[in-house]
Coordinates of C-alpha atoms and ligand atoms in Angstrom, one line a residue:
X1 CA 0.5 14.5 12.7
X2 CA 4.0 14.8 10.8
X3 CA 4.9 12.1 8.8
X4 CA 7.9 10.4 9.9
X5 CA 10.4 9.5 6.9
X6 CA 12.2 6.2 7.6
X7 CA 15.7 5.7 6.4
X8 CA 18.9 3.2 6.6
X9 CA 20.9 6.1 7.2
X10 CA 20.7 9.9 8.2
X11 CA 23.7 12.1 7.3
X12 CA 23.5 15.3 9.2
X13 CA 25.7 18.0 7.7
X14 CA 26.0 18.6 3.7
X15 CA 30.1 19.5 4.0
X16 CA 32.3 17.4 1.8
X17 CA 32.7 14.8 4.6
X18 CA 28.9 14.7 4.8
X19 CA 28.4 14.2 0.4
X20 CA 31.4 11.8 0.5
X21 CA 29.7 9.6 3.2
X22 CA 26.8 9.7 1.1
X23 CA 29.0 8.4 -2.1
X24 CA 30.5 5.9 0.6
X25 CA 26.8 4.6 1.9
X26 CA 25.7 4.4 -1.8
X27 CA 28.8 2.0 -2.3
X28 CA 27.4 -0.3 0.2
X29 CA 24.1 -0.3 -1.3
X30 CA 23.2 2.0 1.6
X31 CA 20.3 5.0 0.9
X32 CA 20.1 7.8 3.2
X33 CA 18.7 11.7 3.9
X34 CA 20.8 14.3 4.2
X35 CA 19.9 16.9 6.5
X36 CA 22.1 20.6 6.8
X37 CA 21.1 23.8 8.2
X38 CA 22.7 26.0 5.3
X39 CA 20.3 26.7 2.0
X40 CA 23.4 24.9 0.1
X41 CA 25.3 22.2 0.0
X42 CA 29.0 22.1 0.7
X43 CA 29.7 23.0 4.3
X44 CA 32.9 25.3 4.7
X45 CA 34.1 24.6 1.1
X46 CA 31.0 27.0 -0.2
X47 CA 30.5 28.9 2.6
X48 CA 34.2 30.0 3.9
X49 CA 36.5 29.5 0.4
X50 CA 34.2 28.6 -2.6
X51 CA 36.6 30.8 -4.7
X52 CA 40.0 29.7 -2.5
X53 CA 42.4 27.0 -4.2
X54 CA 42.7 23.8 -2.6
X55 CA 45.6 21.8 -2.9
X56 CA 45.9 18.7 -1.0
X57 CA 42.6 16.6 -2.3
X58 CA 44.1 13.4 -3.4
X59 CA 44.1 13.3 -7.0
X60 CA 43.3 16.8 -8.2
X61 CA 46.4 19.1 -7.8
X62 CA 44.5 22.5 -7.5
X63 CA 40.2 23.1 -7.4
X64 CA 38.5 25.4 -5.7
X65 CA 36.4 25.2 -2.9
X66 CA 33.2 25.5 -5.2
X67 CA 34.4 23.1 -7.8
X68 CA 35.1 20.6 -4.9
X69 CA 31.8 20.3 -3.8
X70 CA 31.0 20.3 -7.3
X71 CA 32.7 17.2 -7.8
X72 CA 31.3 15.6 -4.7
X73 CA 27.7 16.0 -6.2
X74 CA 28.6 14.6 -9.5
X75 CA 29.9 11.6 -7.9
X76 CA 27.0 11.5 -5.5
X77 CA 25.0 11.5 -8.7
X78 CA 24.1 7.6 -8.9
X79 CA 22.9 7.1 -5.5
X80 CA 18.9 8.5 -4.5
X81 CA 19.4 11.3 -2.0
X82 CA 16.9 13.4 -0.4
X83 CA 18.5 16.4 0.5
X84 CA 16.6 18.5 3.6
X85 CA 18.2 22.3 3.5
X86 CA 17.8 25.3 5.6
X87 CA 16.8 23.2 8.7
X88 CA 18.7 22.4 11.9
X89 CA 18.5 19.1 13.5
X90 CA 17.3 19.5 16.8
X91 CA 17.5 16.0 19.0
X92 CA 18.5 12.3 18.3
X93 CA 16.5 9.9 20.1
X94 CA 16.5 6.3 20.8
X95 CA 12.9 5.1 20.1
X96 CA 11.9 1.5 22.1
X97 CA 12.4 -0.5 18.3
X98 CA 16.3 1.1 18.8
X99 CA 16.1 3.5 15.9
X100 CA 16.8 7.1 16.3
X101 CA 13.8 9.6 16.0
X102 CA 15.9 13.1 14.6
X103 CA 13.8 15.8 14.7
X104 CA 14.4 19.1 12.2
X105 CA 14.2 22.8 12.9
X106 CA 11.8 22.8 10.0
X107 CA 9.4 20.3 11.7
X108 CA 10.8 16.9 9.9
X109 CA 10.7 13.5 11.5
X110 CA 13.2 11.0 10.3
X111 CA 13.5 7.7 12.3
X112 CA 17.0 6.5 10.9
X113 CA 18.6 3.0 12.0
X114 CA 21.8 4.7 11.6
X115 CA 23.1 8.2 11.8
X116 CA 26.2 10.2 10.7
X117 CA 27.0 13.2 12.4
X118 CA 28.7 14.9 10.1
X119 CA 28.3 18.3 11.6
X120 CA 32.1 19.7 11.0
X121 CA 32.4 22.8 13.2
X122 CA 28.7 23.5 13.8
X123 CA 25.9 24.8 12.3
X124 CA 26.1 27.9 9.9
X125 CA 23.5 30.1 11.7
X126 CA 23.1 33.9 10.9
X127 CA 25.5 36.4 13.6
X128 CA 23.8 38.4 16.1
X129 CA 24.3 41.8 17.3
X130 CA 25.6 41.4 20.5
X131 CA 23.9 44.3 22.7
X132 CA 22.7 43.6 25.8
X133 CA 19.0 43.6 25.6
X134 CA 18.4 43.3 22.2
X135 CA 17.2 39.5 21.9
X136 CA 14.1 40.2 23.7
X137 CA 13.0 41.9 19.9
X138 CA 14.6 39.2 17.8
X139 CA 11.4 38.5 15.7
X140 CA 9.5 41.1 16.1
X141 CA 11.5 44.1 15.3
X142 CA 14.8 42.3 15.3
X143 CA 15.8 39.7 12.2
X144 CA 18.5 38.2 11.4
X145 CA 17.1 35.9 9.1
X146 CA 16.5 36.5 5.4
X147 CA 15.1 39.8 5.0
X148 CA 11.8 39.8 3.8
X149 CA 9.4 42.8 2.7
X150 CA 6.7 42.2 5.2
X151 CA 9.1 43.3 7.9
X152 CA 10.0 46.8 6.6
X153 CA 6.7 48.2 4.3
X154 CA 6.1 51.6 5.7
X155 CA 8.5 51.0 8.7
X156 CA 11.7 53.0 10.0
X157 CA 14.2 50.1 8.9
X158 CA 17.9 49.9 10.1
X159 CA 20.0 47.4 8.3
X160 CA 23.5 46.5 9.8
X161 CA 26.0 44.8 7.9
X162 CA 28.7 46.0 5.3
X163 CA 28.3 43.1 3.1
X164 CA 26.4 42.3 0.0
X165 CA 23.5 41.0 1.7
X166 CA 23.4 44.3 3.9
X167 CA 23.7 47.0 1.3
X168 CA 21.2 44.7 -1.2
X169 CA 18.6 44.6 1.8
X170 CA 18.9 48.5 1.8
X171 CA 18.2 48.8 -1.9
X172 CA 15.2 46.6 -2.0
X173 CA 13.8 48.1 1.3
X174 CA 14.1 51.8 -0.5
X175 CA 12.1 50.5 -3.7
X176 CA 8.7 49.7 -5.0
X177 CA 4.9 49.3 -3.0
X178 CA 6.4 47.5 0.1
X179 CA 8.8 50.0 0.5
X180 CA 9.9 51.0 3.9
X181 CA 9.3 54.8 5.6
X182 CA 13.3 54.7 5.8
X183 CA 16.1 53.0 5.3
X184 CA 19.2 53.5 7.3
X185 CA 22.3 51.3 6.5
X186 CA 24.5 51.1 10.1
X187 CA 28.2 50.0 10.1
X188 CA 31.1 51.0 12.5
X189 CA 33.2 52.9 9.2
X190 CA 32.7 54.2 5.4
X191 CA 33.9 51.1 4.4
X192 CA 32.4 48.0 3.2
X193 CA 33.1 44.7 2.5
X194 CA 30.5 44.4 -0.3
X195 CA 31.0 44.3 -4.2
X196 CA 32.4 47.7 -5.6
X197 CA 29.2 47.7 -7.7
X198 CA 26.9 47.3 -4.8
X199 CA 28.7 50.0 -2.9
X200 CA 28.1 52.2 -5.9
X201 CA 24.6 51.3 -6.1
X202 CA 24.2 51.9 -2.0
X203 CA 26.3 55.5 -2.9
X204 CA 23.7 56.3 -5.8
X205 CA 20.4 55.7 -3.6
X206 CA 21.9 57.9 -0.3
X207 CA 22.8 60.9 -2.9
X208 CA 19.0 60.2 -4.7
X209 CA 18.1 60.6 -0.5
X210 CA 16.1 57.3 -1.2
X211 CA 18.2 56.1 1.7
X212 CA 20.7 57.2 4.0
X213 CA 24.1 55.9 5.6
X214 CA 25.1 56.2 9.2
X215 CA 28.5 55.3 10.9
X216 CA 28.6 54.0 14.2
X217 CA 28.9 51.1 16.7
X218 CA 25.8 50.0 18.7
X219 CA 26.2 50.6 22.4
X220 CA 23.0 50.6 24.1
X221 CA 19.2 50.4 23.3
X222 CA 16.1 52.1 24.7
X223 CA 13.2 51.0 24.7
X224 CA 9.3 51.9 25.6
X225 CA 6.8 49.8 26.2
X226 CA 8.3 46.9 25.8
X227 CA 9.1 48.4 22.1
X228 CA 12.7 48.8 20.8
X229 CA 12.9 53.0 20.1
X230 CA 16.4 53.5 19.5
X231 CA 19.9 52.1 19.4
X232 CA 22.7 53.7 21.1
X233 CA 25.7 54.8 19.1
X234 CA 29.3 55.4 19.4
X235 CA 29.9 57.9 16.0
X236 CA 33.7 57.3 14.7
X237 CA 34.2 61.1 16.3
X238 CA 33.9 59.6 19.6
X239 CA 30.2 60.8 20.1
X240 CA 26.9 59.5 21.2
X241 CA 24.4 59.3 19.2
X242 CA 20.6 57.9 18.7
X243 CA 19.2 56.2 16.0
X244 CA 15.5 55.6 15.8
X245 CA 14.0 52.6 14.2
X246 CA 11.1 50.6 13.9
X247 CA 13.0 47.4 12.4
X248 CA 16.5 46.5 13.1
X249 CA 17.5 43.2 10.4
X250 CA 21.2 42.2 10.9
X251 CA 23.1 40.9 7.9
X252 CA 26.7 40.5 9.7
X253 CA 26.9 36.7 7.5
X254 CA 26.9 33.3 8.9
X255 CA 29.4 31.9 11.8
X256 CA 28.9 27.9 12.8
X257 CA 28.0 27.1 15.8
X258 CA 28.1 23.8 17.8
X259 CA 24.6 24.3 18.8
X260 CA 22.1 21.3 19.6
X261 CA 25.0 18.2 19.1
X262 CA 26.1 19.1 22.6
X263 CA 23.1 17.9 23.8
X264 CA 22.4 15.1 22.4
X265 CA 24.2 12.9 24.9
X266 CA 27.4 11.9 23.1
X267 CA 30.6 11.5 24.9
X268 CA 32.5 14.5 23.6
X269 CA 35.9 15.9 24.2
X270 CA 36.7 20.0 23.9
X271 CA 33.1 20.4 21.5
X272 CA 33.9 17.3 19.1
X273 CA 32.5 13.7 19.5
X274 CA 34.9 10.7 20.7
X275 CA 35.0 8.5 17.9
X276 CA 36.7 4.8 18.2
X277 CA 38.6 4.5 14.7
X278 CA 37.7 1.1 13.4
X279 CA 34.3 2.2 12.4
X280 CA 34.2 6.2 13.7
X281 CA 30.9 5.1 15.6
X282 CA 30.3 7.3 19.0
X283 CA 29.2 6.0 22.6
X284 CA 25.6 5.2 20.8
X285 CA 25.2 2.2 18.7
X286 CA 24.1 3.8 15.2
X287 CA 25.9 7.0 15.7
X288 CA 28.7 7.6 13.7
X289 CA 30.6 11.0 13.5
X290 CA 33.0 11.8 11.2
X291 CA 35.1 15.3 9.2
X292 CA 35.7 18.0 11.5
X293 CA 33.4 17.0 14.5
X294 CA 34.9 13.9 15.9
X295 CA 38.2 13.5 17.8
X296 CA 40.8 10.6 18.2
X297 CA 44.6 10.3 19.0
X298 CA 46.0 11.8 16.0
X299 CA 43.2 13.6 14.4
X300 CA 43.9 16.5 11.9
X301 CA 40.8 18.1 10.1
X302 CA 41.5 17.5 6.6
X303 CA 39.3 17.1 4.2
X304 CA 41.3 13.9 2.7
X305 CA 41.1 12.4 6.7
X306 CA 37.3 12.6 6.7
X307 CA 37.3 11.0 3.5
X308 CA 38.7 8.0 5.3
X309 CA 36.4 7.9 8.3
X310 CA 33.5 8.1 5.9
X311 CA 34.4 5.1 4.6
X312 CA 35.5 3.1 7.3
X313 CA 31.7 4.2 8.5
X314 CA 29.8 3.2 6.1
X315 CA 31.5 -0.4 6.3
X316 CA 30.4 0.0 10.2
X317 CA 26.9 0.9 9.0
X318 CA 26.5 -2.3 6.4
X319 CA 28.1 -4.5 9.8
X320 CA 25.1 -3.5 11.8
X321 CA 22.3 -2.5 9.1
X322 CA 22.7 -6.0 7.4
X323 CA 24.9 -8.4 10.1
X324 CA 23.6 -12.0 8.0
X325 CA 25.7 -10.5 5.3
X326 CA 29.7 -10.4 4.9
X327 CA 31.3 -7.0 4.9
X328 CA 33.7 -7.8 1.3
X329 CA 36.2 -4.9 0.2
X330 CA 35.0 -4.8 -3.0
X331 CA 36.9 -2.7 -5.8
X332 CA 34.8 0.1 -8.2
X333 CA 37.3 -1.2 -10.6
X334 CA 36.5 -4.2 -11.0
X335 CA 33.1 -5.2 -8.8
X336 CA 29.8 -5.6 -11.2
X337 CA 28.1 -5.3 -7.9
X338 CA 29.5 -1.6 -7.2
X339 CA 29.3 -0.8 -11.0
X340 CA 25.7 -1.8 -11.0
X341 CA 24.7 0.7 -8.3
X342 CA 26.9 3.3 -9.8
X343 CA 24.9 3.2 -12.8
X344 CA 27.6 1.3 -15.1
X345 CA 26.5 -0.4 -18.1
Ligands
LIG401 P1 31.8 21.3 7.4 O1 32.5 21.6 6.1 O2 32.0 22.2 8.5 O3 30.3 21.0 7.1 C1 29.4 20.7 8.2 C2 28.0 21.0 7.8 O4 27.2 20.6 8.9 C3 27.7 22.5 7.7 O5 27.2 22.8 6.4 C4 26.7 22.8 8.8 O6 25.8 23.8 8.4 C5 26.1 21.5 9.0 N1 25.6 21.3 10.4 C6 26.2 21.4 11.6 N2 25.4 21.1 12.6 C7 24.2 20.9 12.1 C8 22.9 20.5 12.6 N3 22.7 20.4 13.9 N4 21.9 20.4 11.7 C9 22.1 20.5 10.4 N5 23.2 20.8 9.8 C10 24.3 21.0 10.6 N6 41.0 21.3 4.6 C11 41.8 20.7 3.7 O7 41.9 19.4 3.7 N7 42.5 21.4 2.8 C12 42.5 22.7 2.7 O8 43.2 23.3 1.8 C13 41.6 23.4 3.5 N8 41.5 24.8 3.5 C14 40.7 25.4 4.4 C15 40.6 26.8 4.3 C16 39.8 27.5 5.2 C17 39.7 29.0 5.1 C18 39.0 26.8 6.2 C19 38.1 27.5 7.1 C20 39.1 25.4 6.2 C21 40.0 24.7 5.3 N9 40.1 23.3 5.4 C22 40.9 22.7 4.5 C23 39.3 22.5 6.4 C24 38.1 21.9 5.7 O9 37.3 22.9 5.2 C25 37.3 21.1 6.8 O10 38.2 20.1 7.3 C26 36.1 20.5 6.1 O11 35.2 21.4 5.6 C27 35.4 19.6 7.1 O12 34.3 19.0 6.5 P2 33.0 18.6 7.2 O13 32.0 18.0 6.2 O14 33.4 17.7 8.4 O15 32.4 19.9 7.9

């Protein structure tokens, strides 16, 4: 049976709302898990503008995306934090002792007296190919996942994507023991969004004829015996044309989707969670949501604004995690309490 790891507090989402909410809980004397379906930390900051300038965070005129979520950590630094990446959090429920069980993509039980749903605009999930038909493969000859060599050795292997990840895919799937039979790299036009070097690379291997590339947008499928043959194409002359495979993997990047907080019985409002703004706690007792998910009269999503319903949260957290005890606003100037769980001689 899967352990269950108990908790004060469950942040789900690792954006810069969810780290600052950490840094907010650990103010209070408040440990928590931090669960986030990306490999990284960092939310949109790493994943949309790591290398963007940002100019409205309180106190730091210009930093980029990267570097902001680099600060976060570094202040996050004092407080234990168990960080659970790559993993989606599938369901919240209300167990009889009124904790919430959370359960994980990965398998991971938490039971957490309090959660934060700090889930900004959804989950960052890998992009499909949308072709009608084609999901009946996924994970079998369709991946969209992390490429991996077990899929492709001695296959027929088509890659789509333009991006880094596509055209590096192609490269290691045209190399070595495990390599595949072929490898075709699929994308609507000769161009690509990938590093110049990579393209280069990709150039270098299609002249060698260690693999080949092939413009074209997906159209149809065929399929035999409940195997996927051949996609469909519409060449950039206007043409059909087939291309046979034995693996499709898709590297079209990650988009965010809402996914499983829909479901999880929250009152919501156009996809984001009602949130009263006293404490930013939901309809459930315990649930908090705050950065881009929630919604109130008046609410922008700024970074700086989820900064403020993290804290006012995690002083709605220590009200119910510890009610015998008085919620004080306590400075990190001057407090020996707060410099004694940042770590301040
Ligand atoms: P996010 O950053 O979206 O992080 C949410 C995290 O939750 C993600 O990592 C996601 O994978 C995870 N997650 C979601 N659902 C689940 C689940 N079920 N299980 C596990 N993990 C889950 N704001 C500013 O204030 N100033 C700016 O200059 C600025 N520039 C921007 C530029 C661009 C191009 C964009 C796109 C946004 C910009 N923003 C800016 C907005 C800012 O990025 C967001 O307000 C901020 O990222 C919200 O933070 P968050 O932590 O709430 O959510």
């Amino acid at each position: 049976m899967t352990t269950r790891i108990e908790t004060e507090a469950l942040v789900i989402g690792a954006g810069p709302v969810g780290l600052f909410q950490v840094f907010q809980l650990g103010l209070q004397g408040i440990a928590c898990q931090v669960v986030d379906a990306l490999p990284h930390v960092g939310g949109q900051c790493a994943e949309l503008y790591a290398d963007k300038p940002i100019y409205d965070i309180p106190g730091i005129p210009v930093c980029t995306g990267r570097e902001l979520v680099a600060r976060l950590q570094q202040q996050i630094a004092p407080f234990p934090t168990s960080f659970h990446l790559g993993q989606q959090v599938k369901r919240i429920e209300r167990q009889s002792d009124g904790r919430l069980q959370v359960d994980t993509t990965a398998g991971k039980l938490f039971l957490a007296s309090t959660v934060f749903i700090a889930a900004g605009v959804g989950a960052f999930v890998p992009r499909h190919l949308m072709l009608d038909g084609l999901d009946a493969f996924l994970g079998t000859q369709v991946f969209a996942e992390d490429a991996q060599h077990s899929r492709w050795a001695g296959q027929h292997m088509v890659v789509a994507g333009d991006g880094d990840a596509a055209l590096q895919t192609c490269l290691q799937a045209c190399e070595g023991a495990e390599a595949a039979a072929s490898v075709t790299l699929l994308h609507r036009r000769d161009q690509f969004s990938a590093r110049p070097e990579r393209v280069a690379q990709m150039r270098q291997a299609c002249t060698a004829g260690r693999m080949r590339f092939v413009a074209g947008q997906p159209t149809g499928l065929r399929a035999e015996g409940g195997r996927l043959q051949a996609l469909e194409l519409l060449n950039p002359q206007g043409e059909t044309e087939w291309l046979s495979l034995d693996v499709l993997q898709t590297c079209l990047g990650l988009s965010p989707k809402l996914g499983p907080v829909a479901q999880w019985g929250l009152a919501m409002e156009r996809k984001q969670l009602v949130v009263n703004t006293e404490n930013f706690g939901t309809s459930e007792p315990g649930i908090f949501a705050v950065g881009d998910i929630n919604t109130y009269p008046g609410k922008k999503k700024l970074i700086l604004c989820g900064f403020h319903e993290a804290t006012l949260a995690a002083f709605g957290a220590l009200a119910l995690l510890r009610p015998a005890e008085k919620t004080l606003l306590q400075y990190t100037t001057t407090s020996t309490l707060l410099h004694k769980r940042l770590g301040i001689a």
